[in-house]
Short mmCIF file of C-alpha atoms in Angstrom, two decimals:
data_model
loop_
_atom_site.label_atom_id
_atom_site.label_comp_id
_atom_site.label_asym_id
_atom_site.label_seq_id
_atom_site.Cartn_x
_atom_site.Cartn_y
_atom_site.Cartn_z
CA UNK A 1 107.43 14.95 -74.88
CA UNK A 2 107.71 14.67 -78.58
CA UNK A 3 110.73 15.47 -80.59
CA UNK A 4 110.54 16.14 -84.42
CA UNK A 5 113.04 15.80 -86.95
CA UNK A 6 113.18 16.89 -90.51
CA UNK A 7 116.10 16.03 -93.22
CA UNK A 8 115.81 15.58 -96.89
CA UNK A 9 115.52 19.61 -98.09
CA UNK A 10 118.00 20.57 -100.50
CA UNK A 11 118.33 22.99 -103.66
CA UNK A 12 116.34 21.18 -106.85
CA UNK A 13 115.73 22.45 -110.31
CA UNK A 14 111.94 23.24 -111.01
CA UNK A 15 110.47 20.45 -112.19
CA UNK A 16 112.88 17.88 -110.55
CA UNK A 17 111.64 16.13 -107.26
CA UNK A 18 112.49 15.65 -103.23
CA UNK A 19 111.40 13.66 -100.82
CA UNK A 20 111.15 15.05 -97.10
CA UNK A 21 111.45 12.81 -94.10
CA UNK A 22 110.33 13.52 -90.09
CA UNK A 23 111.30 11.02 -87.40
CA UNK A 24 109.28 11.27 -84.36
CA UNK A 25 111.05 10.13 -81.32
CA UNK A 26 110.09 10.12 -77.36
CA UNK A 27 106.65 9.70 -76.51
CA UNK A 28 105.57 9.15 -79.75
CA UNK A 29 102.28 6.98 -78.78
CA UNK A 30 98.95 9.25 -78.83
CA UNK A 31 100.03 11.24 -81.81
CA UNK A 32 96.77 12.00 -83.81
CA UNK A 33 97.91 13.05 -86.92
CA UNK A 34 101.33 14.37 -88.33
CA UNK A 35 102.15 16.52 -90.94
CA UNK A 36 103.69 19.38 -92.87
CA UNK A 37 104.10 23.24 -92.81
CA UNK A 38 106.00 25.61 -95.00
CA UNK A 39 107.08 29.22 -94.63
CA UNK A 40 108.67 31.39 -97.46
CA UNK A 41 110.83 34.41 -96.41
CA UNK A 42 108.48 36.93 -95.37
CA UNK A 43 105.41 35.02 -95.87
CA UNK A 44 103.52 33.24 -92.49
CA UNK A 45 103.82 29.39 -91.97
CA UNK A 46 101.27 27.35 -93.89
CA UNK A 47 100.03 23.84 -93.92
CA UNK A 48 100.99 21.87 -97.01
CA UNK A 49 99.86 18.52 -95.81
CA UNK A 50 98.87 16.09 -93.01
CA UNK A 51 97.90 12.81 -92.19
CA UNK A 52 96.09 11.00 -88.95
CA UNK A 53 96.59 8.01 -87.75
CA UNK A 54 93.82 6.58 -89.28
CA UNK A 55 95.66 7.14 -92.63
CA UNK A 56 93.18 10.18 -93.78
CA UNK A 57 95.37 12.81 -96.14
CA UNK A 58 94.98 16.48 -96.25
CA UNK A 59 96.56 18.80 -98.57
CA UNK A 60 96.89 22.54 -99.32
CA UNK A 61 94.87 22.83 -103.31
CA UNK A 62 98.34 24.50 -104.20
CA UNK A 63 100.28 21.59 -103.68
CA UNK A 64 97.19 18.30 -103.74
CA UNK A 65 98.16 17.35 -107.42
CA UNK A 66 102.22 17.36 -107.03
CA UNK A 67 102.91 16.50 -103.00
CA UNK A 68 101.64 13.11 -101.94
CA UNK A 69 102.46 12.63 -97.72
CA UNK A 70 102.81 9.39 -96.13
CA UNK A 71 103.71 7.78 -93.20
CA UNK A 72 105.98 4.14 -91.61
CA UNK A 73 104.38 3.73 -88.24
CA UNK A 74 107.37 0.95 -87.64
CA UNK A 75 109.79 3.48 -87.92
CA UNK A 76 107.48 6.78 -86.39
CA UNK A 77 108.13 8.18 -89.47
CA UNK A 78 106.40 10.30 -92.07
CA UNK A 79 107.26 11.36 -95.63
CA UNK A 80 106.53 14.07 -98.23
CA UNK A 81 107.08 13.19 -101.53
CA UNK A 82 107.31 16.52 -103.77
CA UNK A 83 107.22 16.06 -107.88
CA UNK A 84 107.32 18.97 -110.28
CA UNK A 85 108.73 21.31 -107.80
CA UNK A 86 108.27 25.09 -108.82
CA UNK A 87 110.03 27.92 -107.54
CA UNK A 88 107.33 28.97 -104.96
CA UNK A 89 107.79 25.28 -103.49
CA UNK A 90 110.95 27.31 -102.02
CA UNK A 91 110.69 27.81 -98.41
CA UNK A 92 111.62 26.48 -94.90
CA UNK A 93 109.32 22.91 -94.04
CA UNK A 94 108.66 22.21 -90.80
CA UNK A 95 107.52 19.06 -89.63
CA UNK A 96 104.16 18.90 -87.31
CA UNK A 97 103.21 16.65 -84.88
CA UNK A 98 100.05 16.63 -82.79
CA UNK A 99 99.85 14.80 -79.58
CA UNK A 100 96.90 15.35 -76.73
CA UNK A 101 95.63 18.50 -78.59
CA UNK A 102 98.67 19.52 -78.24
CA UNK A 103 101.41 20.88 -81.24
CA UNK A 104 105.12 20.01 -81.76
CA UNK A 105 107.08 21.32 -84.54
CA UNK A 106 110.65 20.41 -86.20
CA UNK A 107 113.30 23.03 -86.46
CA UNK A 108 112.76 22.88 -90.56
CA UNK A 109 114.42 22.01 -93.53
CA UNK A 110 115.19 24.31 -96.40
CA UNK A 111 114.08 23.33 -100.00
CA UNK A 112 114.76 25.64 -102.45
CA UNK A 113 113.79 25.43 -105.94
CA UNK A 114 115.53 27.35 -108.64
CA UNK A 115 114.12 28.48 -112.18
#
């Protein structure tokens, strides 16, 4: 019902910057909140950070200072803006979507962050 896609991951020096980008497209009305996941080679997935519709922001402590998410309900779009990247920033995102209690998840973008 929902489809989730991620693009903006790339390979950065630490301390330089990316932005991430999900489009949300087919029934895209009802989604509570959106948001972001990450999962490092042999590590589980783990939130970074999410937002509601209402606008309310959640992050993960290890990223609340550097990762600010947002979102362009004209375009069913949200955004994760990631400043002073480190090397553990390096993992596989994955976008998340909740709709009628229910999840969705992007196939993931690689950012990897190099020393």
């Amino acid at each position: 019902q929902v489809q989730l896609v991620e693009s903006g991951g790339g390979l950065v020096q630490a301390g330089g910057s990316l932005t991430l980008s999900c489009a949300a497209s087919g029934s895209t009305f009802d989604i509570a909140a959106m948001g972001w996941y990450r999962q490092a080679p042999g590590k589980q997935r783990d939130a970074v950070a999410a937002i509601t519709i209402g606008g309310t922001t959640n992050y993960a402590d290890t990223v609340k200072v550097r990762f600010a998410i947002s979102r362009d309900r004209t375009k069913n779009t949200v955004y994760l803006r990631m400043d002073s990247l480190k090397p553990e920033d390096t993992a596989v995102y994955f976008c998340w979507g909740n709709r009628w209690d229910r999840d969705y998840w992007g196939q993931g973008t690689q950012v990897t962050v190099s020393s």
